Tab-separated table of C-alpha atoms (C1' of nucleotides) in Angstrom:
chain	number	residue	atom	x	y	z
H	198	MET	CA	-2.027	-12.040	107.156
H	199	LYS	CA	-3.620	-10.750	110.316
H	200	SER	CA	-5.795	-7.764	109.616
H	201	THR	CA	-5.126	-4.725	111.731
H	202	SER	CA	-6.023	-1.118	111.250
H	203	TYR	CA	-2.427	-0.269	110.431
H	204	HIS	CA	-2.107	-3.120	107.995
H	205	ASN	CA	-5.282	-2.236	106.130
H	206	PHE	CA	-4.513	1.465	106.063
H	207	PHE	CA	-1.075	1.059	104.534
H	208	LEU	CA	-2.224	-1.664	102.147
H	209	ASN	CA	-4.593	0.955	100.603
H	210	PHE	CA	-1.731	3.181	99.766
H	211	ALA	CA	0.437	0.348	98.551
H	212	ASN	CA	-2.062	-0.924	96.029
H	213	THR	CA	-1.569	0.902	92.736
H	214	THR	CA	-5.241	0.932	91.822
H	215	ARG	CA	-6.282	2.416	95.150
H	216	PHE	CA	-3.352	4.815	94.981
H	217	ALA	CA	-4.632	5.995	91.642
H	218	ILE	CA	-8.063	6.450	93.125
H	219	ILE	CA	-6.675	8.529	95.931
H	220	MET	CA	-4.761	10.675	93.476
H	221	SER	CA	-7.866	11.088	91.257
H	222	LEU	CA	-9.756	12.594	94.176
H	223	ILE	CA	-7.174	15.178	95.235
H	224	ASP	CA	-8.707	17.963	93.174
H	225	LYS	CA	-12.370	17.320	93.784
H	226	PRO	CA	-14.973	14.616	94.703
H	227	LEU	CA	-16.042	12.345	91.883
H	228	ASN	CA	-18.637	9.640	91.294
H	229	VAL	CA	-17.688	6.043	90.539
H	230	THR	CA	-17.959	6.413	86.789
H	231	GLU	CA	-15.836	9.505	86.761
H	232	ILE	CA	-13.167	7.835	88.886
H	233	SER	CA	-13.155	4.792	86.689
H	234	GLU	CA	-12.663	6.908	83.581
H	235	LYS	CA	-10.004	9.060	85.197
H	236	ILE	CA	-7.893	6.132	86.317
H	237	GLY	CA	-8.731	3.943	83.334
H	238	GLU	CA	-10.140	0.963	85.129
H	239	GLU	CA	-13.454	-0.787	84.867
H	240	GLN	CA	-16.377	0.018	87.121
H	241	SER	CA	-16.377	-3.228	89.029
H	242	LYS	CA	-12.696	-3.024	89.943
H	243	THR	CA	-13.165	0.558	91.004
H	244	SER	CA	-16.037	-0.272	93.220
H	245	HIS	CA	-14.253	-3.082	94.960
H	246	ASN	CA	-11.342	-0.794	95.676
H	247	LEU	CA	-13.491	2.138	96.735
H	248	LYS	CA	-15.019	-0.150	99.343
H	249	LYS	CA	-11.671	-0.872	100.903
H	250	LEU	CA	-10.657	2.772	100.919
H	251	GLU	CA	-13.926	3.724	102.530
H	252	HIS	CA	-13.625	1.008	105.071
H	253	CYS	CA	-10.418	2.662	106.320
H	254	HIS	CA	-11.921	6.110	106.153
H	255	ILE	CA	-9.429	7.224	103.604
H	256	ILE	CA	-12.386	8.346	101.519
H	257	GLU	CA	-15.970	9.279	102.351
H	258	MET	CA	-19.107	8.679	100.298
H	259	LYS	CA	-22.371	10.590	99.951
H	260	LYS	CA	-25.315	9.634	97.801
H	261	LYS	CA	-26.683	11.930	95.134
H	262	GLY	CA	-29.558	10.355	93.244
H	263	LYS	CA	-28.281	7.145	91.732
H	264	GLN	CA	-24.701	8.320	91.986
H	265	ARG	CA	-22.326	7.893	94.819
H	266	ILE	CA	-19.863	10.765	95.258
H	267	TYR	CA	-16.550	9.857	96.828
H	268	SER	CA	-14.233	12.403	98.415
H	269	LEU	CA	-10.866	12.311	100.048
H	270	ASN	CA	-10.305	12.418	103.805
H	271	ALA	CA	-7.838	15.217	103.151
H	272	GLU	CA	-6.945	15.743	106.717
H	273	THR	CA	-5.022	12.476	106.867
H	274	VAL	CA	-4.242	11.768	103.265
H	275	ILE	CA	-2.589	14.996	102.194
H	276	PRO	CA	-0.022	15.096	105.027
H	277	VAL	CA	0.800	11.389	104.500
H	278	LEU	CA	1.343	11.970	100.784
H	279	ASN	CA	3.541	14.987	101.493
H	280	LEU	CA	5.738	13.051	103.895
H	281	ILE	CA	6.233	10.219	101.503
H	282	GLU	CA	6.819	12.506	98.589
H	283	LYS	CA	9.550	14.234	100.548
H	284	HIS	CA	11.064	10.953	101.631
H	285	ILE	CA	11.131	9.564	98.092
H	286	LYS	CA	12.663	12.779	96.773
H	287	ASN	CA	15.377	12.620	99.422
H	288	HIS	CA	16.124	8.914	99.401
H	289	CYS	CA	14.653	7.047	96.454
H	290	LYS	CA	16.146	8.454	93.251
H	291	LYS	CA	16.577	4.856	92.141
H	292	CYS	CA	14.360	2.909	94.536
H	293	ASP	CA	12.093	1.692	91.826
H	294	LYS	CA	14.733	1.025	89.219
H	295	HIS	CA	15.667	-2.371	90.600
H	296	GLU	CA	13.097	-4.794	91.864
H	297	ILE	CA	13.268	-6.197	95.353
F	183	MET	CA	2.143	-5.458	90.559
F	184	LYS	CA	4.240	-2.613	89.079
F	185	SER	CA	6.884	-1.673	91.544
F	186	THR	CA	7.037	2.003	92.303
F	187	SER	CA	8.783	3.879	95.141
F	188	TYR	CA	5.344	4.611	96.654
F	189	HIS	CA	4.179	1.023	96.357
F	190	ASN	CA	7.289	-0.388	97.978
F	191	PHE	CA	7.320	2.251	100.692
F	192	PHE	CA	3.799	1.542	101.886
F	193	LEU	CA	4.137	-2.236	101.412
F	194	ASN	CA	6.817	-2.089	104.094
F	195	PHE	CA	4.424	-0.599	106.588
F	196	ALA	CA	1.538	-2.867	105.569
F	197	ASN	CA	3.509	-6.003	106.190
F	198	THR	CA	3.132	-7.126	109.814
F	199	THR	CA	6.618	-8.432	110.150
F	200	ARG	CA	8.218	-5.327	108.847
F	201	PHE	CA	5.908	-3.182	110.868
F	202	ALA	CA	7.012	-5.116	113.923
F	203	ILE	CA	10.628	-4.483	112.966
F	204	ILE	CA	9.966	-0.776	112.644
F	205	MET	CA	8.347	-0.696	116.054
F	206	SER	CA	11.220	-2.685	117.563
F	207	LEU	CA	13.661	0.017	116.444
F	208	ILE	CA	11.769	2.991	117.830
F	209	ASP	CA	13.635	3.093	121.094
F	210	LYS	CA	17.192	2.332	119.846
F	211	PRO	CA	19.180	0.637	117.146
F	212	LEU	CA	19.506	-3.123	117.347
F	213	ASN	CA	21.381	-5.940	115.620
F	214	VAL	CA	19.646	-8.643	113.677
F	215	THR	CA	19.626	-11.171	116.484
F	216	GLU	CA	18.193	-8.627	118.932
F	217	ILE	CA	15.473	-7.662	116.435
F	218	SER	CA	14.617	-11.285	115.824
F	219	GLU	CA	14.279	-11.962	119.537
F	220	LYS	CA	12.269	-8.838	120.150
F	221	ILE	CA	9.686	-9.555	117.440
F	222	GLY	CA	9.849	-13.297	117.962
F	223	GLU	CA	10.732	-14.256	114.415
F	224	GLU	CA	13.572	-16.387	113.102
F	225	GLN	CA	16.714	-14.830	111.854
F	226	SER	CA	16.313	-15.598	108.192
F	227	LYS	CA	12.864	-14.084	108.047
F	228	THR	CA	14.131	-11.021	109.818
F	229	SER	CA	17.001	-10.654	107.434
F	230	HIS	CA	14.810	-10.871	104.365
F	231	ASN	CA	12.533	-8.234	105.686
F	232	LEU	CA	15.298	-5.929	106.905
F	233	LYS	CA	16.593	-5.957	103.334
F	234	LYS	CA	13.309	-4.612	102.049
F	235	LEU	CA	13.094	-1.920	104.702
F	236	GLU	CA	16.673	-0.875	103.997
F	237	HIS	CA	15.987	-0.794	100.281
F	238	CYS	CA	13.298	1.874	100.837
F	239	HIS	CA	15.520	3.778	103.358
F	240	ILE	CA	13.078	3.211	106.086
F	241	ILE	CA	16.028	1.844	108.114
F	242	GLU	CA	19.767	2.274	107.944
F	243	MET	CA	22.559	-0.203	108.621
F	244	LYS	CA	26.073	0.129	109.966
F	245	LYS	CA	28.497	-2.652	110.494
F	246	LYS	CA	30.016	-3.319	113.928
F	247	GLY	CA	32.316	-6.326	113.885
F	248	LYS	CA	30.319	-9.293	112.777
F	249	GLN	CA	27.114	-7.588	113.714
F	250	ARG	CA	24.917	-5.338	111.620
F	251	ILE	CA	23.212	-2.624	113.544
F	252	TYR	CA	19.947	-1.382	112.106
F	253	SER	CA	18.391	1.941	113.025
F	254	LEU	CA	15.274	3.745	112.082
F	255	ASN	CA	15.033	6.614	109.686
F	256	ALA	CA	13.187	8.560	112.297
F	257	GLU	CA	12.779	11.669	110.179
F	258	THR	CA	10.268	9.971	107.986
F	259	VAL	CA	8.968	7.126	110.044
F	260	ILE	CA	7.950	8.834	113.234
F	261	PRO	CA	5.762	11.556	111.547
F	262	VAL	CA	4.118	8.872	109.386
F	263	LEU	CA	3.406	6.686	112.427
F	264	ASN	CA	1.979	9.701	114.337
F	265	LEU	CA	-0.329	10.630	111.433
F	266	ILE	CA	-1.656	7.112	111.080
F	267	GLU	CA	-2.039	6.652	114.852
F	268	LYS	CA	-4.119	9.768	115.021
F	269	HIS	CA	-6.167	8.736	112.003
F	270	ILE	CA	-6.895	5.326	113.516
F	271	LYS	CA	-7.822	6.778	116.828
F	272	ASN	CA	-10.195	9.228	115.189
F	273	HIS	CA	-11.779	6.880	112.628
F	274	CYS	CA	-10.957	3.232	113.211
F	275	LYS	CA	-12.427	2.182	116.555
F	276	LYS	CA	-13.768	-0.927	114.796
F	277	CYS	CA	-11.773	-0.972	111.571
F	278	ASP	CA	-10.010	-4.268	112.326
F	279	LYS	CA	-13.009	-5.967	113.901
F	280	HIS	CA	-14.434	-7.074	110.558
F	281	GLU	CA	-12.324	-8.364	107.766
F	282	ILE	CA	-12.494	-6.745	104.364
U	245	DA	C1'	43.667	-22.672	108.922
U	246	DC	C1'	39.791	-23.755	111.632
U	247	DA	C1'	35.916	-23.085	114.610
U	248	DA	C1'	32.215	-20.265	116.149
U	249	DC	C1'	29.200	-16.730	115.622
U	250	DA	C1'	26.332	-13.297	112.985
U	251	DT	C1'	24.027	-12.454	109.100
U	252	DA	C1'	22.627	-12.976	104.182
U	253	DT	C1'	20.871	-15.409	100.173
U	254	DG	C1'	18.335	-18.571	96.814
U	255	DA	C1'	14.900	-21.534	95.643
U	256	DA	C1'	10.674	-23.732	96.741
U	257	DT	C1'	6.460	-23.420	98.847
U	258	DA	C1'	2.624	-21.303	100.985
U	259	DT	C1'	-0.371	-17.507	101.625
U	260	DA	C1'	-2.485	-13.360	100.835
U	261	DA	C1'	-4.167	-9.941	97.790
U	262	DC	C1'	-5.996	-8.725	93.402
U	263	DA	C1'	-8.647	-8.716	89.080
U	264	DT	C1'	-12.326	-10.471	86.516
U	265	DC	C1'	-16.766	-11.738	85.105
U	266	DA	C1'	-21.300	-12.449	85.675
U	267	DT	C1'	-24.974	-10.906	88.199
U	268	DA	C1'	-27.496	-8.335	91.763
U	269	DT	C1'	-29.241	-4.096	93.755
U	270	DG	C1'	-31.097	0.431	93.917
U	271	DA	C1'	-32.747	4.773	92.179
U	272	DA	C1'	-34.905	7.599	88.723
U	273	DA	C1'	-37.593	8.154	84.559
U	274	DT	C1'	-41.170	6.661	81.346
X	86	DA	C1'	-44.197	-1.990	86.170
X	87	DT	C1'	-40.552	-1.814	83.200
X	88	DT	C1'	-36.518	0.095	81.412
X	89	DT	C1'	-32.231	2.439	82.061
X	90	DC	C1'	-28.438	4.090	84.308
X	91	DA	C1'	-25.183	3.892	88.298
X	92	DT	C1'	-23.048	1.106	91.438
X	93	DA	C1'	-22.210	-3.076	94.382
X	94	DT	C1'	-21.328	-7.899	95.219
X	95	DG	C1'	-19.848	-12.846	95.180
X	96	DA	C1'	-17.260	-16.381	93.442
X	97	DT	C1'	-13.352	-17.890	90.965
X	98	DG	C1'	-8.976	-17.708	88.886
X	99	DT	C1'	-4.559	-15.291	88.830
X	100	DT	C1'	-0.758	-12.944	90.439
X	101	DA	C1'	2.039	-10.900	93.914
X	102	DT	C1'	4.085	-11.291	98.200
X	103	DA	C1'	5.752	-13.709	102.236
X	104	DT	C1'	7.740	-17.593	104.688
X	105	DT	C1'	10.551	-21.362	105.081
X	106	DC	C1'	14.569	-24.210	104.913
X	107	DA	C1'	18.939	-25.281	103.586
X	108	DT	C1'	23.106	-23.218	102.709
X	109	DA	C1'	26.445	-19.517	101.808
X	110	DT	C1'	29.132	-15.553	103.224
X	111	DG	C1'	31.685	-12.793	106.204
X	112	DT	C1'	33.999	-11.677	110.634
X	113	DT	C1'	36.434	-12.532	114.701
X	114	DG	C1'	39.167	-15.300	117.795
X	115	DT	C1'	42.262	-19.328	118.564
DNA sequence: ACAACATATGAATATAACATCATATGAAAT
DNA sequence: ATTTCATATGATGTTATATTCATATGTTGT
């Protein structure tokens, strides 16, 4: 599929692993190992997905010794999550009950 | 992948065909044939994708004779689009230049 | 009842996205 | 310089998702 900014952005939220990463960073920044443990996925998978999130500026990274600390771009992410949460509460009581 | 409300919701925006449908409905409601012509896709493809959008309540449908008129759930969609547009303008000058 | 139009559906195929595994890189400590 | 820890990367196989095509359904008008 053609890769656009919009496409990539939403794909990050659609993917369950990356969505879990986003959620894991809501409270505070974490390094890769901590994220992996928190979401229960292996390091390599986490790294691959962190890269995609960073590419879209959904998260930011800063180095600290041999660690890399990832943090959420809260300015965008939190409002988006709030909107969707509200939408799902209003409309999607049973949206995920039956596959589509 | 496990199907959740979040997952399905964002997948709709990530897909370029469905994103085009959403955009086609911003001005005013349209029937299936009109949407198909506006986005330049064939009727069957449009229908399949309309179904997914409707399933997530991103669009709504009302019948009018043999036509089905689809309209946007503007309450959710417009704010989401605005947030992402702003994010992309701020951060993604070159996000879609290189694949990921 | 039949034709014409509008739209939906199912199944098969094609494509895109994802996970995995093995390995590489990089940074600190010894 | 070598080991260890933290993380990234590339290639391959797998799975999820999308498109396509043929056909079905439903609605209106004759």
